[in-house]
Amino acid sequence: MGSVRPAAWRRGAVVAALMLAAFTFNTAENLPLGLLSLMAADLRVPLGAVGALVTGYGLTVAVVSLPAARLTRSVPRRYLLALLLGLLAVASWVSALHSVSYGMLLAARLATALAQASFWVLMGPVAVGLFPPERRGRVMGLLSLGGSLATVLGVPAGTWLGGRGGWQAPFAVLGALALVSLVVIAAVLPTSRPQESHAAYGAEPDRRRFQVVVATTALSVTGVFAGYTYVAVLLKDVGGFGEDAVSGVLFAFGVAALAGIALAGPLLDRFPRATLTVPVVTQATALLGLSAGASSQVATVALLMLLGASVAPVFMATQSQVLRVAPGRTESALAANGAAFNVGVAAGALLGGSLLPLVGVRGTFLVGGLLTLGALAVLTLPNAHMSRAVAEPR
């Protein structure tokens, strides 16, 4: 990450280890949702207490990301990543103890969330810094693919394993995966000062554009979670899907998300604005379409797959743009964008829950679509102002 670029196999190994770590962190964050009943019964706590393990996790990441980025900005990334992955491994194994209490589990979750808060703002600059600047988008696409696999593969596999080997079993596996990532990072990632990497600073610093991207993240994420949080209600009550069919549709959503990332990732460097604008447009289309056409099962499946193919690429594209336009250190800029994402998740779920008894589940998707249109307006209006300014005579 300094003036001498590591060998290709070392760079590939670091990216693979970071992808595995992203997969592990994302799976750890959401795994309790798939094991809700098992954990509640074994720990002898209400379902809401287990749900709080996920909500509190997300809020911790949102609050801690920016301060953590600033506090650790001068620590060599090899050492810091090894520490964070070690914390993930230990916390996962504590969660896997058969004698674990709810208090111990809550403490382990808090430790994992603290580690994730720093990891998310580190992995992009670390991986991107190993490659030429013109490959930033492609590398970010690979990292996003690793994180998104948690939804499609990690949580379902963990839920399956927990149902057969006890809910602690998947946490033990997550600890082992974290250890693999730690060993690779410790052995292969060069030790250097963070500011020596070209990825430590934005390639084209632009404070106004950075603010636009963060606002787009907040509005689009709030919009999608205002509706998607209650997608099972939409599928059952409006679409008439059975329980097994709901699982199948949600799996199709996850597969579409992976496809969207795979298609958009290689294009991020060549078309940075289009790879953000297009998925915002298709997200709005999908949310508004679900509000109007959810009574048709064929249309619902198609629109949910369109939504899946849009949501993940939106955040991937915002992260890539933040690396490009960050007005200062990229770690702080990525932390701000990540905080906007997590706040959007919480705000969207809260907004949807407040609106559900008033406007019904279709109304939550309508509001989500309108918020996404707001994100599109924020994203495109500054360009229109700039174009008029260039066209006007002086």
Short mmCIF file of C-alpha atoms in Angstrom, two decimals:
data_model
loop_
_atom_site.label_atom_id
_atom_site.label_comp_id
_atom_site.label_asym_id
_atom_site.label_seq_id
_atom_site.Cartn_x
_atom_site.Cartn_y
_atom_site.Cartn_z
CA MET A 1 0.00 0.00 0.00
CA GLY A 2 2.97 2.29 -0.23
CA SER A 3 4.96 3.16 -3.31
CA VAL A 4 5.62 -0.51 -4.12
CA ARG A 5 2.48 -2.45 -5.00
CA PRO A 6 2.31 -6.03 -3.63
CA ALA A 7 2.37 -9.04 -5.94
CA ALA A 8 -0.89 -9.94 -7.67
CA TRP A 9 -1.47 -13.06 -5.55
CA ARG A 10 -1.08 -11.04 -2.36
CA ARG A 11 -3.57 -8.44 -3.55
CA GLY A 12 -6.03 -11.17 -4.53
CA ALA A 13 -5.62 -12.89 -1.16
CA VAL A 14 -6.31 -9.64 0.74
CA VAL A 15 -9.45 -8.93 -1.31
CA ALA A 16 -10.67 -12.51 -0.79
CA ALA A 17 -10.05 -12.23 2.97
CA LEU A 18 -11.92 -8.92 3.13
CA MET A 19 -14.82 -10.39 1.15
CA LEU A 20 -14.97 -13.31 3.60
CA ALA A 21 -14.84 -10.91 6.54
CA ALA A 22 -17.65 -8.79 5.06
CA PHE A 23 -19.71 -11.95 4.61
CA THR A 24 -19.01 -12.97 8.21
CA PHE A 25 -19.85 -9.58 9.72
CA ASN A 26 -23.10 -9.27 7.73
CA THR A 27 -24.15 -12.79 8.65
CA ALA A 28 -23.37 -12.18 12.32
CA GLU A 29 -25.43 -8.99 12.28
CA ASN A 30 -28.61 -10.56 10.89
CA LEU A 31 -28.35 -14.19 12.04
CA PRO A 32 -30.58 -13.74 15.14
CA LEU A 33 -33.51 -12.89 12.83
CA GLY A 34 -33.41 -16.43 11.45
CA LEU A 35 -33.00 -17.98 14.91
CA LEU A 36 -35.48 -15.77 16.74
CA SER A 37 -37.71 -18.44 18.24
CA LEU A 38 -34.87 -20.83 19.11
CA MET A 39 -32.85 -18.16 20.88
CA ALA A 40 -35.82 -16.73 22.76
CA ALA A 41 -36.87 -20.14 24.05
CA ASP A 42 -33.36 -21.18 25.10
CA LEU A 43 -32.46 -17.85 26.72
CA ARG A 44 -35.96 -17.56 28.25
CA VAL A 45 -36.50 -14.02 26.99
CA PRO A 46 -39.29 -12.49 24.85
CA LEU A 47 -38.95 -12.47 21.06
CA GLY A 48 -38.55 -8.70 21.20
CA ALA A 49 -35.43 -9.07 23.34
CA VAL A 50 -33.79 -11.19 20.63
CA GLY A 51 -34.92 -8.72 17.99
CA ALA A 52 -33.23 -5.98 20.02
CA LEU A 53 -29.92 -7.81 19.47
CA VAL A 54 -30.23 -6.86 15.79
CA THR A 55 -31.69 -3.37 16.24
CA GLY A 56 -29.12 -2.43 18.88
CA TYR A 57 -26.35 -3.82 16.69
CA GLY A 58 -27.31 -1.61 13.74
CA LEU A 59 -27.68 1.50 15.89
CA THR A 60 -24.28 0.89 17.48
CA VAL A 61 -22.64 0.67 14.06
CA ALA A 62 -24.37 3.89 12.98
CA VAL A 63 -23.30 5.85 16.07
CA VAL A 64 -19.74 4.54 16.39
CA SER A 65 -18.57 4.49 12.74
CA LEU A 66 -17.48 8.12 12.39
CA PRO A 67 -15.80 8.50 15.82
CA ALA A 68 -14.01 5.17 15.32
CA ALA A 69 -12.73 6.26 11.90
CA ARG A 70 -11.27 9.42 13.38
CA LEU A 71 -9.73 7.74 16.42
CA THR A 72 -7.97 5.04 14.38
CA ARG A 73 -6.96 7.09 11.32
CA SER A 74 -3.21 6.78 12.01
CA VAL A 75 -3.12 3.09 13.05
CA PRO A 76 -1.51 0.77 10.44
CA ARG A 77 -4.34 -1.09 8.71
CA ARG A 78 -2.76 -4.52 9.00
CA TYR A 79 -2.71 -4.32 12.79
CA LEU A 80 -6.12 -2.70 13.12
CA LEU A 81 -7.86 -5.20 10.81
CA ALA A 82 -6.24 -8.10 12.65
CA LEU A 83 -7.52 -6.69 15.95
CA LEU A 84 -11.05 -6.22 14.60
CA LEU A 85 -11.19 -9.71 13.12
CA GLY A 86 -9.85 -11.18 16.36
CA LEU A 87 -12.62 -9.37 18.23
CA LEU A 88 -15.19 -10.79 15.78
CA ALA A 89 -13.84 -14.33 16.29
CA VAL A 90 -13.80 -14.12 20.10
CA ALA A 91 -17.25 -12.50 20.29
CA SER A 92 -18.67 -15.17 17.96
CA TRP A 93 -17.23 -17.98 20.08
CA VAL A 94 -18.58 -16.38 23.27
CA SER A 95 -22.01 -16.32 21.58
CA ALA A 96 -21.59 -20.01 20.78
CA LEU A 97 -21.13 -21.05 24.40
CA HIS A 98 -23.97 -23.30 25.55
CA SER A 99 -23.89 -21.60 28.96
CA VAL A 100 -24.13 -18.09 27.50
CA SER A 101 -26.63 -15.79 29.20
CA TYR A 102 -28.61 -13.03 27.53
CA GLY A 103 -26.32 -10.45 29.16
CA MET A 104 -23.17 -12.16 27.86
CA LEU A 105 -24.72 -12.47 24.42
CA LEU A 106 -25.65 -8.77 24.43
CA ALA A 107 -22.07 -7.88 25.38
CA ALA A 108 -20.71 -10.09 22.59
CA ARG A 109 -23.05 -8.46 20.10
CA LEU A 110 -21.92 -5.02 21.23
CA ALA A 111 -18.28 -6.02 20.77
CA THR A 112 -19.02 -7.36 17.28
CA ALA A 113 -20.88 -4.16 16.35
CA LEU A 114 -17.95 -2.04 17.54
CA ALA A 115 -15.61 -4.12 15.38
CA GLN A 116 -17.91 -3.87 12.38
CA ALA A 117 -18.20 -0.09 12.74
CA SER A 118 -14.46 0.22 12.08
CA PHE A 119 -14.21 -2.65 9.60
CA TRP A 120 -16.73 -1.17 7.14
CA VAL A 121 -14.83 2.08 6.79
CA LEU A 122 -11.47 0.30 6.49
CA MET A 123 -12.07 -2.46 3.99
CA GLY A 124 -12.72 -0.20 0.99
CA PRO A 125 -9.62 2.02 1.27
CA VAL A 126 -7.42 -0.98 2.20
CA ALA A 127 -8.50 -3.07 -0.81
CA VAL A 128 -8.65 -0.18 -3.28
CA GLY A 129 -5.22 1.04 -2.19
CA LEU A 130 -3.65 -2.19 -3.44
CA PHE A 131 -4.74 -1.52 -7.03
CA PRO A 132 -4.41 1.31 -9.56
CA PRO A 133 -6.91 4.17 -9.00
CA GLU A 134 -8.84 3.34 -12.17
CA ARG A 135 -9.90 -0.01 -10.66
CA ARG A 136 -11.57 1.43 -7.54
CA GLY A 137 -15.09 0.64 -8.65
CA ARG A 138 -14.34 -2.94 -9.63
CA VAL A 139 -12.73 -3.66 -6.26
CA MET A 140 -15.67 -2.09 -4.40
CA GLY A 141 -18.00 -4.31 -6.43
CA LEU A 142 -16.18 -7.43 -5.23
CA LEU A 143 -16.36 -6.32 -1.60
CA SER A 144 -20.08 -5.60 -1.96
CA LEU A 145 -20.59 -9.05 -3.44
CA GLY A 146 -19.01 -10.62 -0.38
CA GLY A 147 -21.25 -8.68 1.98
CA SER A 148 -24.41 -9.36 -0.01
CA LEU A 149 -23.81 -13.12 -0.01
CA ALA A 150 -24.65 -13.01 3.69
CA THR A 151 -28.30 -12.34 2.90
CA VAL A 152 -28.61 -14.99 0.22
CA LEU A 153 -26.35 -17.67 1.69
CA GLY A 154 -25.09 -16.81 5.17
CA VAL A 155 -28.30 -16.19 7.11
CA PRO A 156 -30.30 -19.03 5.44
CA ALA A 157 -27.41 -21.48 5.98
CA GLY A 158 -26.98 -20.31 9.57
CA THR A 159 -30.70 -20.69 10.19
CA TRP A 160 -30.62 -24.23 8.77
CA LEU A 161 -27.58 -25.18 10.88
CA GLY A 162 -29.10 -23.63 14.00
CA GLY A 163 -32.26 -25.65 13.56
CA ARG A 164 -30.28 -28.90 13.47
CA GLY A 165 -27.27 -28.29 15.71
CA GLY A 166 -28.59 -25.69 18.15
CA TRP A 167 -28.62 -21.92 17.63
CA GLN A 168 -25.05 -21.62 18.95
CA ALA A 169 -23.57 -23.75 16.14
CA PRO A 170 -23.61 -21.10 13.39
CA PHE A 171 -21.89 -18.60 15.70
CA ALA A 172 -19.05 -21.11 16.19
CA VAL A 173 -18.69 -21.35 12.40
CA LEU A 174 -18.62 -17.56 12.10
CA GLY A 175 -15.76 -17.44 14.61
CA ALA A 176 -13.79 -19.89 12.47
CA LEU A 177 -14.41 -17.84 9.31
CA ALA A 178 -13.23 -14.69 11.10
CA LEU A 179 -10.05 -16.52 12.12
CA VAL A 180 -9.34 -17.47 8.49
CA SER A 181 -9.66 -13.82 7.44
CA LEU A 182 -7.45 -12.73 10.33
CA VAL A 183 -4.65 -15.16 9.42
CA VAL A 184 -4.64 -14.08 5.77
CA ILE A 185 -4.66 -10.37 6.60
CA ALA A 186 -1.91 -10.75 9.21
CA ALA A 187 0.26 -12.78 6.84
CA VAL A 188 -0.27 -11.00 3.52
CA LEU A 189 -1.33 -7.35 3.97
CA PRO A 190 1.70 -5.01 3.96
CA THR A 191 2.29 -2.78 6.97
CA SER A 192 2.29 0.90 6.10
CA ARG A 193 0.97 4.24 7.29
CA PRO A 194 -2.67 4.73 6.18
CA GLN A 195 -2.04 8.14 4.61
CA GLU A 196 0.54 6.66 2.22
CA SER A 197 -2.18 5.00 0.12
CA HIS A 198 -3.81 6.82 -2.78
CA ALA A 199 -7.13 5.52 -1.41
CA ALA A 200 -6.71 7.56 1.79
CA TYR A 201 -8.09 10.61 -0.02
CA GLY A 202 -10.75 11.23 -2.65
CA ALA A 203 -9.56 11.08 -6.26
CA GLU A 204 -11.71 14.13 -7.14
CA PRO A 205 -12.53 15.90 -3.84
CA ASP A 206 -15.89 17.67 -4.04
CA ARG A 207 -17.68 18.59 -0.81
CA ARG A 208 -20.96 19.42 -2.52
CA ARG A 209 -21.05 16.16 -4.45
CA PHE A 210 -20.17 14.25 -1.28
CA GLN A 211 -23.14 15.82 0.52
CA VAL A 212 -25.40 14.89 -2.39
CA VAL A 213 -24.25 11.27 -2.28
CA VAL A 214 -24.78 10.96 1.49
CA ALA A 215 -28.25 12.55 1.20
CA THR A 216 -29.06 10.10 -1.60
CA THR A 217 -28.04 7.22 0.64
CA ALA A 218 -30.21 8.42 3.53
CA LEU A 219 -33.32 9.06 1.42
CA SER A 220 -33.10 5.93 -0.72
CA VAL A 221 -32.44 3.60 2.22
CA THR A 222 -35.23 5.16 4.29
CA GLY A 223 -37.51 4.72 1.30
CA VAL A 224 -36.76 1.08 0.67
CA PHE A 225 -37.03 0.04 4.32
CA ALA A 226 -40.27 1.95 4.83
CA GLY A 227 -41.83 -0.66 2.56
CA TYR A 228 -39.53 -3.68 2.46
CA THR A 229 -39.58 -4.13 6.25
CA TYR A 230 -43.21 -5.25 5.78
CA VAL A 231 -42.75 -7.20 2.55
CA ALA A 232 -43.99 -10.46 4.12
CA VAL A 233 -47.26 -8.71 4.98
CA LEU A 234 -47.57 -7.47 1.39
CA LEU A 235 -46.90 -10.91 -0.04
CA LYS A 236 -49.37 -12.71 2.22
CA ASP A 237 -52.20 -10.20 2.64
CA VAL A 238 -52.19 -8.56 -0.78
CA GLY A 239 -50.47 -11.06 -3.07
CA GLY A 240 -51.97 -14.18 -1.51
CA PHE A 241 -48.66 -16.02 -1.24
CA GLY A 242 -48.34 -18.96 1.16
CA GLU A 243 -45.55 -19.28 3.74
CA ASP A 244 -43.30 -21.45 1.54
CA ALA A 245 -43.87 -19.19 -1.44
CA VAL A 246 -42.85 -16.13 0.61
CA SER A 247 -39.48 -17.75 1.35
CA GLY A 248 -39.01 -18.50 -2.34
CA VAL A 249 -39.82 -14.94 -3.37
CA LEU A 250 -37.41 -13.50 -0.81
CA PHE A 251 -34.71 -15.86 -2.06
CA ALA A 252 -35.34 -14.56 -5.59
CA PHE A 253 -34.95 -11.02 -4.19
CA GLY A 254 -31.52 -11.96 -2.81
CA VAL A 255 -30.39 -13.61 -6.04
CA ALA A 256 -31.44 -10.51 -7.98
CA ALA A 257 -29.41 -8.36 -5.57
CA LEU A 258 -26.30 -10.44 -6.30
CA ALA A 259 -26.95 -10.17 -10.03
CA GLY A 260 -27.32 -6.40 -9.75
CA ILE A 261 -23.99 -6.09 -7.95
CA ALA A 262 -22.25 -8.41 -10.41
CA LEU A 263 -23.54 -6.37 -13.37
CA ALA A 264 -22.95 -2.91 -11.92
CA GLY A 265 -19.59 -3.50 -10.22
CA PRO A 266 -17.42 -3.59 -13.39
CA LEU A 267 -19.15 -0.43 -14.67
CA LEU A 268 -18.58 1.78 -11.61
CA ASP A 269 -15.27 3.19 -12.85
CA ARG A 270 -16.46 3.88 -16.40
CA PHE A 271 -19.90 5.27 -15.57
CA PRO A 272 -19.80 6.55 -11.98
CA ARG A 273 -22.93 8.73 -12.18
CA ALA A 274 -25.05 6.38 -14.27
CA THR A 275 -24.33 3.40 -12.00
CA LEU A 276 -25.90 5.38 -9.14
CA THR A 277 -28.70 7.17 -10.98
CA VAL A 278 -30.06 4.12 -12.83
CA PRO A 279 -30.58 1.88 -9.75
CA VAL A 280 -32.21 4.79 -7.88
CA VAL A 281 -34.67 5.11 -10.78
CA THR A 282 -35.38 1.37 -10.87
CA GLN A 283 -35.77 1.27 -7.07
CA ALA A 284 -38.41 3.99 -7.24
CA THR A 285 -40.12 2.17 -10.10
CA ALA A 286 -40.19 -1.11 -8.16
CA LEU A 287 -41.54 0.44 -4.94
CA LEU A 288 -44.27 2.41 -6.71
CA GLY A 289 -45.09 -0.62 -8.87
CA LEU A 290 -45.48 -2.83 -5.79
CA SER A 291 -47.79 -0.27 -4.24
CA ALA A 292 -50.05 -0.36 -7.30
CA GLY A 293 -49.70 -3.92 -8.60
CA ALA A 294 -49.06 -6.24 -5.65
CA SER A 295 -52.35 -8.08 -6.20
CA SER A 296 -50.77 -9.76 -9.25
CA GLN A 297 -48.37 -12.49 -8.17
CA VAL A 298 -46.39 -12.43 -11.42
CA ALA A 299 -45.97 -8.66 -11.25
CA THR A 300 -45.05 -8.83 -7.57
CA VAL A 301 -42.25 -11.34 -8.13
CA ALA A 302 -40.89 -9.35 -11.07
CA LEU A 303 -41.01 -6.06 -9.18
CA LEU A 304 -39.40 -7.50 -6.06
CA MET A 305 -36.56 -8.89 -8.16
CA LEU A 306 -36.19 -5.44 -9.76
CA LEU A 307 -36.07 -3.97 -6.25
CA GLY A 308 -33.41 -6.48 -5.21
CA ALA A 309 -31.35 -5.70 -8.30
CA SER A 310 -31.53 -1.99 -7.37
CA VAL A 311 -31.08 -1.71 -3.61
CA ALA A 312 -27.64 -3.31 -3.24
CA PRO A 313 -26.12 -1.51 -6.28
CA VAL A 314 -27.35 1.85 -4.92
CA PHE A 315 -25.30 1.53 -1.74
CA MET A 316 -22.35 0.02 -3.60
CA ALA A 317 -22.37 2.97 -6.01
CA THR A 318 -22.61 5.54 -3.21
CA GLN A 319 -19.63 3.94 -1.47
CA SER A 320 -17.66 4.02 -4.71
CA GLN A 321 -18.58 7.67 -5.30
CA VAL A 322 -17.61 8.58 -1.73
CA LEU A 323 -14.14 7.15 -2.40
CA ARG A 324 -14.01 9.38 -5.48
CA VAL A 325 -15.34 12.69 -4.09
CA ALA A 326 -14.45 12.51 -0.36
CA PRO A 327 -13.44 16.04 0.69
CA GLY A 328 -10.99 14.72 3.30
CA ARG A 329 -9.90 11.27 4.46
CA THR A 330 -11.93 8.52 2.83
CA GLU A 331 -12.36 6.60 6.10
CA SER A 332 -14.31 9.47 7.65
CA ALA A 333 -16.32 9.99 4.47
CA LEU A 334 -17.23 6.29 4.23
CA ALA A 335 -18.16 6.32 7.92
CA ALA A 336 -20.56 9.21 7.31
CA ASN A 337 -22.15 7.37 4.39
CA GLY A 338 -22.39 4.17 6.41
CA ALA A 339 -24.05 6.05 9.26
CA ALA A 340 -26.54 7.51 6.78
CA PHE A 341 -27.32 3.96 5.62
CA ASN A 342 -27.90 2.60 9.12
CA VAL A 343 -29.98 5.61 10.15
CA GLY A 344 -32.01 5.10 6.99
CA VAL A 345 -32.67 1.45 7.90
CA ALA A 346 -33.92 2.40 11.37
CA ALA A 347 -35.88 5.45 10.19
CA GLY A 348 -37.48 3.54 7.32
CA ALA A 349 -38.64 0.68 9.53
CA LEU A 350 -40.00 3.16 12.10
CA LEU A 351 -41.76 5.23 9.45
CA GLY A 352 -43.28 2.18 7.81
CA GLY A 353 -44.46 0.85 11.15
CA SER A 354 -46.10 4.19 11.98
CA LEU A 355 -47.84 4.37 8.61
CA LEU A 356 -48.94 0.74 8.41
CA PRO A 357 -52.13 1.10 10.48
CA LEU A 358 -53.01 4.36 8.73
CA VAL A 359 -52.39 3.66 5.03
CA GLY A 360 -51.98 -0.13 4.88
CA VAL A 361 -49.01 -2.04 3.55
CA ARG A 362 -49.46 -0.73 0.00
CA GLY A 363 -49.18 2.78 1.38
CA THR A 364 -45.81 2.03 2.98
CA PHE A 365 -44.44 1.05 -0.43
CA LEU A 366 -45.96 4.20 -1.95
CA VAL A 367 -44.25 6.38 0.63
CA GLY A 368 -41.02 4.45 0.07
CA GLY A 369 -41.25 5.12 -3.65
CA LEU A 370 -41.85 8.83 -3.09
CA LEU A 371 -38.84 9.06 -0.77
CA THR A 372 -36.74 7.36 -3.43
CA LEU A 373 -37.95 9.92 -5.96
CA GLY A 374 -36.76 12.52 -3.47
CA ALA A 375 -33.34 10.85 -3.52
CA LEU A 376 -33.39 11.02 -7.32
CA ALA A 377 -34.21 14.74 -7.20
CA VAL A 378 -31.32 15.38 -4.81
CA LEU A 379 -29.01 13.35 -7.03
CA THR A 380 -29.91 15.02 -10.33
CA LEU A 381 -30.90 18.61 -9.52
CA PRO A 382 -27.36 19.82 -8.73
CA ASN A 383 -26.29 18.63 -12.19
CA ALA A 384 -29.13 20.60 -13.77
CA HIS A 385 -28.06 23.76 -11.89
CA MET A 386 -24.47 23.27 -13.00
CA SER A 387 -25.54 22.73 -16.62
CA ARG A 388 -27.59 25.97 -16.61
CA ALA A 389 -24.69 27.85 -15.06
CA VAL A 390 -22.38 26.69 -17.85
CA ALA A 391 -24.96 27.54 -20.55
CA GLU A 392 -25.78 31.05 -19.24
CA PRO A 393 -23.72 33.91 -20.69
CA ARG A 394 -21.51 35.78 -18.26
#
